[in-house]
Tab-separated table of C-alpha atoms and ligand atoms in Angstrom:
chain	number	residue	atom	x	y	z
A	30	UNK	CA	82.296	192.679	254.815
A	31	UNK	CA	85.208	190.437	254.969
A	32	UNK	CA	88.012	192.016	257.151
A	33	UNK	CA	91.539	190.034	257.829
A	34	UNK	CA	93.452	190.576	261.136
A	35	UNK	CA	96.844	192.024	259.951
A	36	UNK	CA	98.374	194.707	262.067
A	37	UNK	CA	95.486	196.365	264.441
A	38	UNK	CA	94.566	199.983	263.950
A	39	UNK	CA	92.336	200.077	266.976
A	40	UNK	CA	94.756	201.592	269.157
A	41	UNK	CA	96.839	204.948	268.349
A	42	UNK	CA	100.061	205.848	267.896
A	43	UNK	CA	101.408	208.408	269.846
A	44	UNK	CA	104.821	209.854	267.433
A	45	UNK	CA	104.803	210.315	263.207
A	46	UNK	CA	103.224	207.843	261.175
A	47	UNK	CA	103.254	207.851	257.894
A	48	UNK	CA	101.043	205.447	255.542
A	49	UNK	CA	101.400	205.198	251.603
A	50	UNK	CA	99.886	202.609	249.311
A	51	UNK	CA	101.279	199.223	247.617
A	52	UNK	CA	104.826	197.548	247.651
A	53	UNK	CA	106.409	201.008	246.480
A	54	UNK	CA	105.076	202.847	249.809
A	55	UNK	CA	107.649	201.575	251.063
A	56	UNK	CA	109.909	203.567	249.149
A	57	UNK	CA	107.567	206.394	249.987
A	58	UNK	CA	107.817	205.664	253.509
A	59	UNK	CA	111.683	205.955	253.818
A	60	UNK	CA	112.361	209.328	251.677
A	61	UNK	CA	109.212	210.377	253.954
A	62	UNK	CA	111.211	209.283	257.219
A	63	UNK	CA	114.296	210.540	256.014
A	64	UNK	CA	112.481	214.209	255.699
A	65	UNK	CA	111.303	214.178	258.529
A	66	UNK	CA	114.757	213.457	260.353
A	67	UNK	CA	115.668	217.258	258.918
A	68	UNK	CA	115.953	219.968	260.784
A	69	UNK	CA	112.579	222.032	260.537
A	70	UNK	CA	110.754	219.435	257.882
A	71	UNK	CA	107.149	219.260	257.651
A	72	UNK	CA	104.435	216.917	257.737
A	73	UNK	CA	104.646	218.477	253.623
A	74	UNK	CA	107.607	217.872	253.167
A	75	UNK	CA	107.685	214.451	253.973
A	76	UNK	CA	104.811	213.945	251.683
A	77	UNK	CA	106.759	215.478	248.679
A	78	UNK	CA	109.686	213.330	249.080
A	79	UNK	CA	108.005	210.480	249.758
A	80	UNK	CA	105.979	210.840	246.805
A	81	UNK	CA	109.308	211.860	244.671
A	82	UNK	CA	110.947	208.956	245.773
A	83	UNK	CA	108.326	206.913	243.361
A	84	UNK	CA	107.844	209.116	240.821
A	85	UNK	CA	111.862	208.761	239.558
A	86	UNK	CA	111.677	204.969	239.891
A	87	UNK	CA	111.098	204.066	236.008
A	88	UNK	CA	110.369	200.714	237.617
A	89	UNK	CA	106.727	201.463	238.725
A	90	UNK	CA	104.605	201.696	235.593
A	91	UNK	CA	102.213	203.560	237.096
A	92	UNK	CA	103.809	206.716	238.614
A	93	UNK	CA	106.129	209.156	236.999
A	94	UNK	CA	109.049	208.417	235.138
A	95	UNK	CA	108.817	205.065	233.465
A	96	UNK	CA	104.462	205.583	233.782
A	97	UNK	CA	103.162	204.086	230.885
A	98	UNK	CA	101.589	206.494	228.486
A	99	UNK	CA	97.691	206.577	227.178
A	100	UNK	CA	96.770	205.506	224.117
A	101	UNK	CA	98.270	207.960	221.806
A	102	UNK	CA	101.709	206.999	223.349
A	103	UNK	CA	102.140	210.120	225.930
A	104	UNK	CA	103.227	209.989	229.333
A	105	UNK	CA	100.876	213.057	231.463
A	106	UNK	CA	101.056	212.691	235.290
A	107	UNK	CA	97.805	213.898	237.482
A	108	UNK	CA	99.378	214.916	241.232
A	109	UNK	CA	97.817	216.661	244.702
A	110	UNK	CA	99.168	218.156	247.973
A	111	UNK	CA	96.806	219.102	250.561
A	112	UNK	CA	97.386	219.863	254.162
A	113	UNK	CA	93.438	221.518	254.123
A	114	UNK	CA	90.836	222.845	252.255
A	115	UNK	CA	92.874	226.209	252.523
A	116	UNK	CA	96.072	224.608	251.563
A	117	UNK	CA	95.894	222.490	248.755
A	118	UNK	CA	97.070	222.307	244.757
A	119	UNK	CA	97.125	219.762	242.196
A	120	UNK	CA	98.128	219.321	238.280
A	121	UNK	CA	96.568	216.677	235.642
A	122	UNK	CA	97.842	215.572	232.509
A	123	UNK	CA	101.483	217.346	232.756
A	124	UNK	CA	103.776	216.282	229.896
A	125	UNK	CA	107.506	216.062	230.602
A	126	UNK	CA	107.730	216.976	233.919
A	127	UNK	CA	108.645	214.079	236.124
A	128	UNK	CA	107.952	215.244	239.352
A	129	UNK	CA	104.309	216.436	239.296
A	130	UNK	CA	104.283	216.494	242.994
A	131	UNK	CA	105.888	219.229	243.145
A	132	UNK	CA	104.618	221.451	240.437
A	133	UNK	CA	101.227	220.482	242.583
A	134	UNK	CA	103.167	222.110	245.343
A	135	UNK	CA	104.307	224.646	243.946
A	136	UNK	CA	100.600	225.378	242.516
A	137	UNK	CA	99.206	225.048	246.291
A	138	UNK	CA	101.890	228.133	246.990
A	139	UNK	CA	102.396	230.391	244.761
A	140	UNK	CA	98.809	230.395	242.453
A	141	UNK	CA	95.689	231.068	243.826
A	142	UNK	CA	94.253	228.452	241.879
A	143	UNK	CA	93.875	224.502	243.071
A	144	UNK	CA	94.447	223.095	240.039
A	145	UNK	CA	96.426	223.480	236.693
A	146	UNK	CA	96.119	220.789	234.116
A	147	UNK	CA	98.129	220.203	230.440
A	148	UNK	CA	99.990	223.100	228.676
A	149	UNK	CA	99.190	225.045	230.842
A	150	UNK	CA	100.801	223.387	233.859
A	151	UNK	CA	103.525	222.871	231.828
A	152	UNK	CA	104.421	226.855	231.342
A	153	UNK	CA	103.511	226.921	234.585
A	154	UNK	CA	106.152	224.632	235.603
A	155	UNK	CA	108.579	226.082	233.039
A	156	UNK	CA	107.970	229.509	235.001
A	157	UNK	CA	108.854	227.661	237.929
A	158	UNK	CA	112.163	226.292	237.333
A	159	UNK	CA	111.366	222.845	236.760
A	160	UNK	CA	113.561	220.655	234.272
A	161	UNK	CA	111.337	218.856	231.194
A	162	UNK	CA	112.428	215.754	230.894
A	163	UNK	CA	111.198	212.985	228.477
A	164	UNK	CA	109.047	210.078	230.552
A	165	UNK	CA	108.538	207.450	228.456
A	166	UNK	CA	110.848	204.684	229.396
A	167	UNK	CA	111.849	202.180	226.400
A	168	UNK	CA	110.244	199.873	228.704
A	169	UNK	CA	107.088	201.568	228.375
A	170	UNK	CA	107.169	202.238	225.422
A	171	UNK	CA	107.202	198.424	224.506
A	172	UNK	CA	104.265	198.225	226.177
A	173	UNK	CA	102.739	200.863	224.651
A	174	UNK	CA	103.255	199.144	221.282
A	175	UNK	CA	102.003	196.003	222.210
A	176	UNK	CA	98.912	197.654	223.649
A	177	UNK	CA	98.695	198.406	220.168
A	178	UNK	CA	99.301	195.380	218.544
A	179	UNK	CA	96.244	194.068	221.104
A	180	UNK	CA	94.230	197.086	219.652
A	181	UNK	CA	94.693	196.825	215.861
A	182	UNK	CA	93.976	193.052	216.339
A	183	UNK	CA	90.595	193.972	217.149
A	184	UNK	CA	90.623	194.222	220.770
A	185	UNK	CA	88.501	196.983	222.113
A	186	UNK	CA	90.861	199.895	223.657
A	187	UNK	CA	88.899	198.304	227.065
A	188	UNK	CA	90.250	195.435	227.022
A	189	UNK	CA	93.531	196.184	224.993
A	190	UNK	CA	93.892	198.256	227.756
A	191	UNK	CA	92.976	195.834	230.721
A	192	UNK	CA	95.252	193.554	229.515
A	193	UNK	CA	98.271	196.180	229.799
A	194	UNK	CA	96.655	197.585	233.251
A	195	UNK	CA	99.150	198.404	236.563
A	196	UNK	CA	96.115	198.142	238.691
A	197	UNK	CA	95.542	195.000	237.800
A	198	UNK	CA	98.739	193.774	238.264
A	199	UNK	CA	98.011	194.944	241.802
A	200	UNK	CA	99.782	198.645	241.502
A	201	UNK	CA	98.497	202.648	240.640
A	202	UNK	CA	98.628	205.696	242.717
A	203	UNK	CA	101.429	206.265	244.861
A	204	UNK	CA	99.614	208.059	247.963
A	205	UNK	CA	101.083	209.076	251.240
A	206	UNK	CA	99.547	210.387	254.663
A	207	UNK	CA	101.531	211.898	257.178
A	208	UNK	CA	100.435	212.588	260.536
A	209	UNK	CA	103.493	214.644	262.558
A	210	UNK	CA	103.606	213.228	266.259
A	211	UNK	CA	101.771	216.731	267.201
A	212	UNK	CA	98.527	216.137	265.193
A	213	UNK	CA	99.556	218.146	261.875
A	214	UNK	CA	98.864	215.875	259.002
A	215	UNK	CA	99.062	216.650	255.093
A	216	UNK	CA	98.663	214.059	252.625
A	217	UNK	CA	99.595	213.547	248.442
A	218	UNK	CA	99.505	211.604	245.668
A	219	UNK	CA	100.982	210.776	241.801
A	220	UNK	CA	100.513	208.681	239.653
A	221	UNK	CA	100.605	208.243	235.671
A	222	UNK	CA	97.043	207.440	235.729
A	223	UNK	CA	95.014	204.369	234.105
A	224	UNK	CA	97.710	202.870	231.297
A	225	UNK	CA	96.221	203.599	227.771
A	226	UNK	CA	94.013	206.047	228.833
A	227	UNK	CA	92.424	207.864	225.825
A	228	UNK	CA	94.093	210.955	225.754
A	229	UNK	CA	93.007	214.340	227.919
A	230	UNK	CA	91.709	211.653	230.430
A	231	UNK	CA	92.181	212.588	234.374
A	232	UNK	CA	91.350	209.976	236.858
A	233	UNK	CA	90.812	210.485	240.297
A	234	UNK	CA	94.387	211.715	242.281
A	235	UNK	CA	94.883	215.311	241.037
A	236	UNK	CA	90.984	216.013	242.289
A	237	UNK	CA	90.751	217.321	245.935
A	238	UNK	CA	88.233	215.017	247.022
A	239	UNK	CA	88.272	212.319	244.968
A	240	UNK	CA	91.889	211.074	245.370
A	241	UNK	CA	92.989	212.960	248.434
A	242	UNK	CA	90.876	215.027	251.096
A	243	UNK	CA	92.372	216.607	254.123
A	244	UNK	CA	90.514	218.549	257.015
A	245	UNK	CA	93.691	219.210	259.895
A	246	UNK	CA	90.534	219.230	262.630
A	247	UNK	CA	88.991	215.260	261.603
A	248	UNK	CA	91.551	213.368	259.653
A	249	UNK	CA	92.736	212.940	256.073
A	250	UNK	CA	92.092	210.139	253.155
A	251	UNK	CA	94.264	209.304	249.765
A	252	UNK	CA	92.399	206.270	247.021
A	253	UNK	CA	94.450	204.477	245.041
A	254	UNK	CA	92.829	201.797	241.841
A	255	UNK	CA	90.737	202.897	238.960
A	256	UNK	CA	90.456	206.191	239.204
A	257	UNK	CA	86.432	206.260	237.539
A	258	UNK	CA	85.188	204.429	240.859
A	259	UNK	CA	86.926	207.185	243.395
A	260	UNK	CA	86.034	209.743	241.616
A	261	UNK	CA	81.828	209.002	240.942
A	262	UNK	CA	81.591	208.744	244.643
A	263	UNK	CA	83.879	211.428	245.869
A	264	UNK	CA	85.800	208.881	247.472
A	265	UNK	CA	88.679	210.309	249.974
A	266	UNK	CA	86.125	213.411	250.612
A	267	UNK	CA	83.120	210.720	251.630
A	268	UNK	CA	85.724	209.170	254.072
A	269	UNK	CA	86.695	212.138	255.922
A	270	UNK	CA	83.046	212.845	256.389
A	271	UNK	CA	82.204	209.752	257.742
A	272	UNK	CA	84.828	210.320	259.970
A	273	UNK	CA	83.815	213.901	261.000
A	274	UNK	CA	80.282	212.003	261.908
A	275	UNK	CA	82.217	210.130	264.081
A	276	UNK	CA	82.563	206.840	262.700
A	277	UNK	CA	86.195	204.963	263.193
A	278	UNK	CA	88.798	205.330	260.166
A	279	UNK	CA	88.643	201.302	259.332
A	280	UNK	CA	84.530	201.813	259.259
A	281	UNK	CA	84.503	204.922	257.233
A	282	UNK	CA	86.753	203.517	254.775
A	283	UNK	CA	84.443	200.839	254.260
A	284	UNK	CA	81.740	202.725	253.806
A	285	UNK	CA	83.166	204.370	251.413
A	286	UNK	CA	84.058	200.765	249.669
A	287	UNK	CA	80.338	199.824	249.626
A	288	UNK	CA	79.303	203.013	248.176
A	289	UNK	CA	81.656	202.356	245.452
A	290	UNK	CA	79.910	198.709	244.987
A	291	UNK	CA	76.305	199.756	245.284
A	292	UNK	CA	76.395	203.117	242.924
A	293	UNK	CA	78.842	202.135	240.288
A	294	UNK	CA	78.618	198.505	239.500
A	295	UNK	CA	82.497	197.636	239.526
A	296	UNK	CA	83.513	195.699	236.186
A	297	UNK	CA	85.408	192.225	237.365
A	298	UNK	CA	89.091	193.491	238.704
A	299	UNK	CA	88.474	196.653	239.250
A	300	UNK	CA	90.220	198.090	241.831
A	301	UNK	CA	89.934	200.601	244.791
A	302	UNK	CA	91.391	200.897	247.602
A	303	UNK	CA	91.745	204.084	250.598
A	304	UNK	CA	94.146	205.094	253.474
A	305	UNK	CA	93.116	207.204	256.047
A	306	UNK	CA	94.375	208.726	259.247
A	307	UNK	CA	93.176	210.931	262.318
A	308	UNK	CA	94.899	213.504	263.887
A	309	UNK	CA	94.855	211.131	267.215
A	310	UNK	CA	96.538	208.595	265.367
A	311	UNK	CA	94.233	206.424	264.300
A	312	UNK	CA	94.935	204.366	260.739
A	313	UNK	CA	93.446	202.353	258.422
A	314	UNK	CA	93.462	200.933	255.173
A	315	UNK	CA	91.140	198.758	252.749
A	316	UNK	CA	90.359	198.072	249.739
A	317	UNK	CA	87.661	196.771	247.149
A	318	UNK	CA	89.423	193.694	246.144
A	319	UNK	CA	92.302	191.618	247.169
A	320	UNK	CA	96.276	192.267	246.627
A	321	UNK	CA	95.985	196.025	247.840
A	322	UNK	CA	99.033	196.508	250.359
A	323	UNK	CA	99.361	199.138	252.382
A	324	UNK	CA	103.234	200.090	253.679
A	325	UNK	CA	103.389	201.574	257.355
A	326	UNK	CA	106.100	203.569	259.410
A	327	UNK	CA	106.650	204.555	262.553
A	328	UNK	CA	109.511	205.008	265.510
A	329	UNK	CA	108.476	201.295	265.526
A	330	UNK	CA	106.825	199.457	262.607
A	331	UNK	CA	108.661	199.526	258.821
A	332	UNK	CA	106.002	197.319	256.903
A	333	UNK	CA	103.604	196.318	254.434
A	334	UNK	CA	100.535	195.157	254.927
A	335	UNK	CA	97.397	193.681	253.588
A	336	UNK	CA	94.228	195.502	253.996
A	337	UNK	CA	92.196	195.477	257.268
A	338	UNK	CA	88.988	195.433	255.106
A	339	UNK	CA	88.559	193.957	251.633
A	340	UNK	CA	84.890	194.014	250.616
A	341	UNK	CA	84.264	192.117	247.413
A	342	UNK	CA	86.325	188.549	246.308
A	343	UNK	CA	89.040	188.144	243.620
A	344	UNK	CA	86.664	188.014	240.718
B	29	LIG	N1	93.665	206.379	241.160
B	29	LIG	C1	94.630	206.403	238.939
B	29	LIG	C2	93.697	206.922	238.402
B	29	LIG	O1	92.773	206.166	238.035
B	29	LIG	O2	94.074	207.706	237.496
């Protein structure tokens, strides 16, 4: 396994820690940190605030408002939020609401269910007072029209989609992990999913144990990249269960990446990446291929880092 020597994750961080995916993770971290500064705010508030900040940014084409649509031109959003197996909620294929992370939190807090999808999730969001909005920006529509043109020129849907793939460009799901100074954990993630996906496709992000898993006694992990790779190995559950067995977070991520490489035989350019953190403040970031970045925020640090482990080359 190739490793790069970024900031060491060997030491524990004593205060609050926020860890988010990709360059827009810094936007998420800033919003999460501000939430933590507010009286009474807890780890879930910070996670929600972090995801919402990226969901609201029209420049981010893989999350929330401005996300690229499915093959039919419809923007469908997935998100999940979690602080324990008893406290988690998600939405998938949510249309017309810009903040799926907040709807996911409401699923967790107000229903006995874990996951609501499509029309049912939208009815629930309306009942809960969320405001609908057209999510397809002019820029996203233009990208979709280019995709359709490529597709109509005879490229396979897979090839046409991969020409316009945000994950291949170096960003995807926003994942946010928060570890409070007292050891409490929470996590969330939010995405518009694979660009130009088949209508109805759901990736890893809204599914507990795939895109996100949090066990308050053990650790939290969040995934980003091609959801099919992460879902096929229950990636974040695998990482947290490795940590439960005594594996360090970085090695636990490495094992999940190796499992993906061995079991899924990823196509060229297919990316998968993970972040993990433990209640005692150990953290790690790793990816299948180069290009992934993790945003770290602590009392003393506000930075963007390459992953500490990258399994494969840039092919
Ligand atoms: N990781 C986001 C997705 O594949 O939908």
